[in-house]
Amino acid sequence: MKLEAHSKIRENISFDGNIPIRIFRGYDRGKSLIIPHMHEAIEIIYITQGDLKVLDSTNRSILHPGEFHIFNSNSVHSTSFRGWVLKGIVLQISFDLIKQVVPSADYYKFYFSKGSPKCKKAVIHILESLLAQSESGENFVYLKSYGDVMYLLNILFKQFSEKVSEKKIHLNQKYYDRIFKINNYIEDNYSETITLSRLAKEVHLNPEYLSRFVSKHYGMSFYTYLTNVRLNHASSLISTTDLPILEIAEQTGFANYAQFNKEFKKRFGKLPSQNRKRQ
């Protein structure tokens, strides 16, 4: 489900000014890929049409119409779609807000599988209600939304959560630190030549281990992830600037124009020049 153009592992979310949530309709046609990223917010994706492939940490699943998935705060995740039409609802709730009302929230993780069918229907009803409120334009409607969010959190903590041990919290922090190092380096250097060996040296890991780590947690190889980071930046430049496409290819780290065209069409279904004409 498309959020907004970004390529950093930590997505910056622009929350509503009155209540720190973001809710919107998700829509895709043809194919789309949201590369692995994370954010300090829990995210719920509810599908109404189409099938969405989900990678959450190392867990893979497919969301079908009528189903939703809960992404925990700071969980590395990605989604992909290939089909006719994908529709749904996306809700993001600031983890700072959650910790204000549940100070021990760091010690809980949410799992869709734990909730009963009745509770899942209640969550879907709240998502639909929050979306309708966000589109109503009424004065002070955010007050009702705030109440619905609190009700939703009550359901999530009581019916969909599991307490995490201190040891698991410590292991998770080591995992996050490793993810940050890998992605910060790629984000800062994607326009240059980056090899697996060079990255391994920068993050103090064995190249073979690093290769397995990226494949396991990102759902794609190191080079595929790097290429997608570059493509995200290239797509953004095509949309927001008048730079020549050849110059964009060079600025985003592609070895040559032919490779750029090939990878861009593979990802977005059309050549960069066609994409610019369409926009």
CSV table of C-alpha atoms in Angstrom, one decimal:
chain,number,residue,atom,x,y,z
A,1,MET,CA,0.0,0.0,0.0
A,2,LYS,CA,1.5,3.3,-1.0
A,3,LEU,CA,2.3,5.7,1.8
A,4,GLU,CA,4.3,8.6,0.5
A,5,ALA,CA,7.6,8.8,-1.4
A,6,HIS,CA,10.4,7.7,1.0
A,7,SER,CA,13.4,5.5,1.1
A,8,LYS,CA,14.8,5.8,4.6
A,9,ILE,CA,14.4,2.8,6.8
A,10,ARG,CA,12.8,5.1,9.5
A,11,GLU,CA,9.8,6.6,7.9
A,12,ASN,CA,8.9,10.1,9.1
A,13,ILE,CA,5.1,10.2,9.6
A,14,SER,CA,3.2,13.5,9.5
A,15,PHE,CA,0.5,13.1,12.1
A,16,ASP,CA,-2.7,15.1,12.4
A,17,GLY,CA,-2.2,18.3,14.4
A,18,ASN,CA,-5.0,17.6,16.9
A,19,ILE,CA,-4.4,13.9,17.5
A,20,PRO,CA,-1.2,12.0,16.6
A,21,ILE,CA,-2.7,9.5,14.2
A,22,ARG,CA,-2.7,9.2,10.5
A,23,ILE,CA,-5.5,7.4,8.6
A,24,PHE,CA,-6.1,7.2,4.9
A,25,ARG,CA,-7.4,5.1,2.0
A,26,GLY,CA,-4.8,2.9,0.4
A,27,TYR,CA,-5.0,2.3,-3.3
A,28,ASP,CA,-2.8,0.6,-5.9
A,29,ARG,CA,-3.2,-0.7,-9.4
A,30,GLY,CA,-1.0,-3.1,-11.3
A,31,LYS,CA,2.0,-3.6,-9.0
A,32,SER,CA,3.7,-1.7,-6.2
A,33,LEU,CA,6.5,-2.3,-3.6
A,34,ILE,CA,7.1,-0.5,-0.3
A,35,ILE,CA,10.7,-1.4,0.6
A,36,PRO,CA,11.6,-2.4,4.2
A,37,HIS,CA,11.1,0.5,6.6
A,38,MET,CA,10.1,1.2,10.2
A,39,HIS,CA,8.5,3.9,12.2
A,40,GLU,CA,7.8,4.8,15.9
A,41,ALA,CA,4.1,4.1,15.4
A,42,ILE,CA,1.9,1.0,15.3
A,43,GLU,CA,0.4,0.5,11.9
A,44,ILE,CA,-2.8,-1.4,10.9
A,45,ILE,CA,-3.4,-2.2,7.3
A,46,TYR,CA,-6.9,-3.5,6.5
A,47,ILE,CA,-7.6,-4.9,3.0
A,48,THR,CA,-11.0,-4.4,1.3
A,49,GLN,CA,-10.0,-5.5,-2.3
A,50,GLY,CA,-7.0,-7.4,-3.6
A,51,ASP,CA,-4.3,-9.5,-2.0
A,52,LEU,CA,-1.3,-7.9,-0.3
A,53,LYS,CA,2.0,-9.6,0.4
A,54,VAL,CA,3.4,-8.7,3.8
A,55,LEU,CA,6.9,-9.1,5.3
A,56,ASP,CA,7.0,-8.3,9.0
A,57,SER,CA,10.4,-8.9,10.5
A,58,THR,CA,11.0,-12.4,9.2
A,59,ASN,CA,7.4,-13.4,8.9
A,60,ARG,CA,5.7,-13.6,5.5
A,61,SER,CA,2.0,-13.6,5.0
A,62,ILE,CA,-0.7,-12.6,2.5
A,63,LEU,CA,-3.6,-10.3,3.5
A,64,HIS,CA,-6.9,-11.1,1.8
A,65,PRO,CA,-10.0,-8.9,1.6
A,66,GLY,CA,-11.6,-8.6,5.1
A,67,GLU,CA,-8.3,-9.1,6.9
A,68,PHE,CA,-5.9,-6.7,8.6
A,69,HIS,CA,-2.3,-6.9,10.0
A,70,ILE,CA,-0.8,-5.1,12.9
A,71,PHE,CA,2.8,-3.8,12.5
A,72,ASN,CA,4.4,-3.1,15.9
A,73,SER,CA,6.4,0.1,16.5
A,74,ASN,CA,9.9,-0.1,15.1
A,75,SER,CA,9.2,-3.4,13.4
A,76,VAL,CA,11.0,-3.6,10.0
A,77,HIS,CA,8.3,-4.4,7.4
A,78,SER,CA,7.5,-4.1,3.7
A,79,THR,CA,4.6,-4.8,1.4
A,80,SER,CA,4.2,-5.7,-2.2
A,81,PHE,CA,1.3,-6.1,-4.6
A,82,ARG,CA,0.8,-7.4,-8.1
A,83,GLY,CA,-2.7,-7.6,-9.4
A,84,TRP,CA,-5.6,-5.6,-10.8
A,85,VAL,CA,-6.6,-3.3,-7.9
A,86,LEU,CA,-5.7,-3.1,-4.2
A,87,LYS,CA,-7.8,-1.1,-1.8
A,88,GLY,CA,-7.8,-0.8,2.0
A,89,ILE,CA,-7.4,1.4,5.0
A,90,VAL,CA,-4.1,2.3,6.7
A,91,LEU,CA,-4.0,3.6,10.3
A,92,GLN,CA,-0.8,4.8,12.1
A,93,ILE,CA,-0.8,5.7,15.8
A,94,SER,CA,2.1,7.5,17.3
A,95,PHE,CA,3.9,5.3,19.8
A,96,ASP,CA,4.5,8.4,21.9
A,97,LEU,CA,0.7,8.8,22.3
A,98,ILE,CA,0.5,5.1,23.2
A,99,LYS,CA,3.2,5.4,25.9
A,100,GLN,CA,1.4,8.4,27.4
A,101,VAL,CA,-1.6,6.3,28.1
A,102,VAL,CA,0.2,3.0,28.7
A,103,PRO,CA,3.7,3.8,30.1
A,104,SER,CA,4.8,0.1,29.9
A,105,ALA,CA,3.9,-0.2,26.2
A,106,ASP,CA,7.5,-1.1,25.3
A,107,TYR,CA,6.9,-4.4,26.9
A,108,TYR,CA,4.0,-5.4,24.8
A,109,LYS,CA,3.7,-6.7,21.2
A,110,PHE,CA,0.6,-6.9,19.1
A,111,TYR,CA,-0.4,-10.0,17.1
A,112,PHE,CA,-3.4,-10.3,14.8
A,113,SER,CA,-3.7,-14.0,15.5
A,114,LYS,CA,-4.4,-13.5,19.2
A,115,GLY,CA,-7.7,-11.7,18.7
A,116,SER,CA,-11.1,-13.4,18.5
A,117,PRO,CA,-13.3,-13.0,15.3
A,118,LYS,CA,-15.6,-10.7,17.4
A,119,CYS,CA,-12.6,-8.5,18.4
A,120,LYS,CA,-11.3,-8.4,14.8
A,121,LYS,CA,-14.7,-7.1,13.6
A,122,ALA,CA,-14.6,-4.4,16.3
A,123,VAL,CA,-11.2,-3.3,15.1
A,124,ILE,CA,-12.4,-3.1,11.5
A,125,HIS,CA,-15.5,-1.1,12.6
A,126,ILE,CA,-13.3,1.4,14.4
A,127,LEU,CA,-11.0,1.8,11.4
A,128,GLU,CA,-14.0,2.5,9.1
A,129,SER,CA,-15.3,5.0,11.7
A,130,LEU,CA,-12.0,6.8,12.0
A,131,LEU,CA,-11.6,7.1,8.3
A,132,ALA,CA,-15.1,8.5,7.9
A,133,GLN,CA,-14.4,11.0,10.6
A,134,SER,CA,-11.1,12.1,9.0
A,135,GLU,CA,-13.0,12.8,5.7
A,136,SER,CA,-16.1,14.5,7.3
A,137,GLY,CA,-14.5,18.0,7.7
A,138,GLU,CA,-16.7,18.6,10.8
A,139,ASN,CA,-15.5,20.9,13.6
A,140,PHE,CA,-14.1,19.1,16.6
A,141,VAL,CA,-14.6,15.7,15.0
A,142,TYR,CA,-11.1,14.9,16.3
A,143,LEU,CA,-12.6,14.6,19.8
A,144,LYS,CA,-14.7,11.7,18.7
A,145,SER,CA,-11.6,10.2,16.9
A,146,TYR,CA,-9.6,10.5,20.1
A,147,GLY,CA,-12.2,8.5,21.9
A,148,ASP,CA,-12.2,5.9,19.2
A,149,VAL,CA,-8.4,5.6,19.3
A,150,MET,CA,-8.5,5.0,23.1
A,151,TYR,CA,-11.2,2.4,22.6
A,152,LEU,CA,-9.1,0.7,19.9
A,153,LEU,CA,-6.0,0.7,22.1
A,154,ASN,CA,-8.0,-0.9,24.9
A,155,ILE,CA,-9.0,-3.7,22.5
A,156,LEU,CA,-5.5,-4.1,21.2
A,157,PHE,CA,-3.9,-4.4,24.6
A,158,LYS,CA,-6.6,-6.6,26.1
A,159,GLN,CA,-7.2,-8.9,23.2
A,160,PHE,CA,-4.2,-8.7,20.7
A,161,SER,CA,-1.1,-8.2,22.9
A,162,GLU,CA,1.5,-10.4,24.5
A,163,LYS,CA,4.0,-9.3,27.1
A,164,VAL,CA,7.7,-9.3,26.1
A,165,SER,CA,10.5,-10.3,28.5
A,166,GLU,CA,13.4,-8.0,29.5
A,167,LYS,CA,15.8,-10.3,27.7
A,168,LYS,CA,13.7,-10.1,24.4
A,169,ILE,CA,13.7,-6.3,24.7
A,170,HIS,CA,17.5,-6.3,25.0
A,171,LEU,CA,17.8,-8.5,21.9
A,172,ASN,CA,15.4,-6.4,20.0
A,173,GLN,CA,17.5,-3.3,20.7
A,174,LYS,CA,20.6,-5.0,19.3
A,175,TYR,CA,18.6,-5.9,16.2
A,176,TYR,CA,17.4,-2.3,15.8
A,177,ASP,CA,20.9,-0.9,16.2
A,178,ARG,CA,22.2,-3.3,13.5
A,179,ILE,CA,19.3,-2.3,11.1
A,180,PHE,CA,20.0,1.4,11.7
A,181,LYS,CA,23.7,1.1,10.9
A,182,ILE,CA,23.1,-0.8,7.7
A,183,ASN,CA,20.4,1.5,6.4
A,184,ASN,CA,21.9,4.8,7.5
A,185,TYR,CA,25.1,3.8,5.6
A,186,ILE,CA,23.1,2.9,2.5
A,187,GLU,CA,21.0,6.0,2.7
A,188,ASP,CA,24.0,8.3,3.1
A,189,ASN,CA,26.0,6.6,0.3
A,190,TYR,CA,23.5,5.2,-2.2
A,191,SER,CA,24.7,7.5,-5.0
A,192,GLU,CA,28.2,6.0,-4.7
A,193,THR,CA,29.5,2.5,-5.4
A,194,ILE,CA,28.6,0.3,-2.5
A,195,THR,CA,29.7,-3.3,-2.3
A,196,LEU,CA,28.6,-5.9,0.2
A,197,SER,CA,32.2,-6.1,1.5
A,198,ARG,CA,32.4,-2.4,1.9
A,199,LEU,CA,29.2,-2.3,3.8
A,200,ALA,CA,30.2,-5.3,6.0
A,201,LYS,CA,33.4,-3.4,7.0
A,202,GLU,CA,31.4,-0.3,7.9
A,203,VAL,CA,29.0,-2.1,10.1
A,204,HIS,CA,31.6,-4.5,11.5
A,205,LEU,CA,30.0,-7.7,10.3
A,206,ASN,CA,31.2,-10.7,8.3
A,207,PRO,CA,30.1,-10.3,4.6
A,208,GLU,CA,28.5,-13.8,4.4
A,209,TYR,CA,26.7,-13.1,7.7
A,210,LEU,CA,25.6,-9.7,6.5
A,211,SER,CA,24.2,-11.2,3.2
A,212,ARG,CA,22.2,-13.8,5.1
A,213,PHE,CA,21.0,-11.1,7.6
A,214,VAL,CA,19.7,-8.8,4.9
A,215,SER,CA,18.0,-11.6,3.0
A,216,LYS,CA,16.3,-12.9,6.1
A,217,HIS,CA,15.1,-9.5,7.5
A,218,TYR,CA,14.5,-7.6,4.4
A,219,GLY,CA,13.0,-10.3,2.2
A,220,MET,CA,15.4,-9.5,-0.6
A,221,SER,CA,19.1,-9.5,-1.3
A,222,PHE,CA,21.5,-6.7,-0.4
A,223,TYR,CA,21.8,-5.6,-4.0
A,224,THR,CA,18.1,-5.7,-4.6
A,225,TYR,CA,17.5,-3.6,-1.6
A,226,LEU,CA,20.2,-1.1,-2.6
A,227,THR,CA,18.7,-0.9,-6.1
A,228,ASN,CA,15.2,-0.2,-4.7
A,229,VAL,CA,16.6,2.6,-2.5
A,230,ARG,CA,18.1,4.1,-5.6
A,231,LEU,CA,14.9,3.7,-7.6
A,232,ASN,CA,12.9,5.4,-4.8
A,233,HIS,CA,15.2,8.4,-5.0
A,234,ALA,CA,15.2,8.4,-8.8
A,235,SER,CA,11.4,8.3,-9.0
A,236,SER,CA,11.2,11.2,-6.6
A,237,LEU,CA,13.6,13.3,-8.7
A,238,ILE,CA,11.7,12.4,-11.9
A,239,SER,CA,8.5,13.6,-10.2
A,240,THR,CA,9.7,16.8,-8.5
A,241,THR,CA,12.5,18.1,-10.7
A,242,ASP,CA,13.3,18.9,-14.4
A,243,LEU,CA,16.7,17.2,-14.2
A,244,PRO,CA,17.6,15.2,-17.4
A,245,ILE,CA,16.9,11.5,-16.8
A,246,LEU,CA,20.5,10.6,-17.6
A,247,GLU,CA,21.7,12.9,-14.9
A,248,ILE,CA,19.2,11.4,-12.4
A,249,ALA,CA,20.5,7.9,-13.2
A,250,GLU,CA,24.0,9.1,-12.5
A,251,GLN,CA,23.0,11.0,-9.3
A,252,THR,CA,21.3,7.9,-7.9
A,253,GLY,CA,24.2,5.5,-8.3
A,254,PHE,CA,23.3,3.5,-11.4
A,255,ALA,CA,26.3,2.2,-13.4
A,256,ASN,CA,24.8,3.2,-16.8
A,257,TYR,CA,21.6,4.5,-18.4
A,258,ALA,CA,20.7,1.0,-19.8
A,259,GLN,CA,20.8,-0.5,-16.3
A,260,PHE,CA,18.7,2.3,-14.9
A,261,ASN,CA,16.0,1.9,-17.6
A,262,LYS,CA,15.9,-1.8,-17.1
A,263,GLU,CA,15.6,-1.7,-13.3
A,264,PHE,CA,13.1,1.2,-13.4
A,265,LYS,CA,10.8,-0.6,-15.8
A,266,LYS,CA,11.0,-3.8,-13.8
A,267,ARG,CA,10.0,-1.9,-10.6
A,268,PHE,CA,7.4,0.6,-11.9
A,269,GLY,CA,6.2,-1.1,-15.1
A,270,LYS,CA,7.3,1.8,-17.4
A,271,LEU,CA,10.4,3.5,-18.5
A,272,PRO,CA,11.6,6.7,-16.7
A,273,SER,CA,10.8,8.8,-19.7
A,274,GLN,CA,7.2,7.4,-19.9
A,275,ASN,CA,6.8,8.0,-16.2
A,276,ARG,CA,7.7,11.7,-16.5
A,277,LYS,CA,5.4,12.2,-19.5
A,278,ARG,CA,2.5,10.6,-17.5
A,279,GLN,CA,3.2,13.0,-14.7
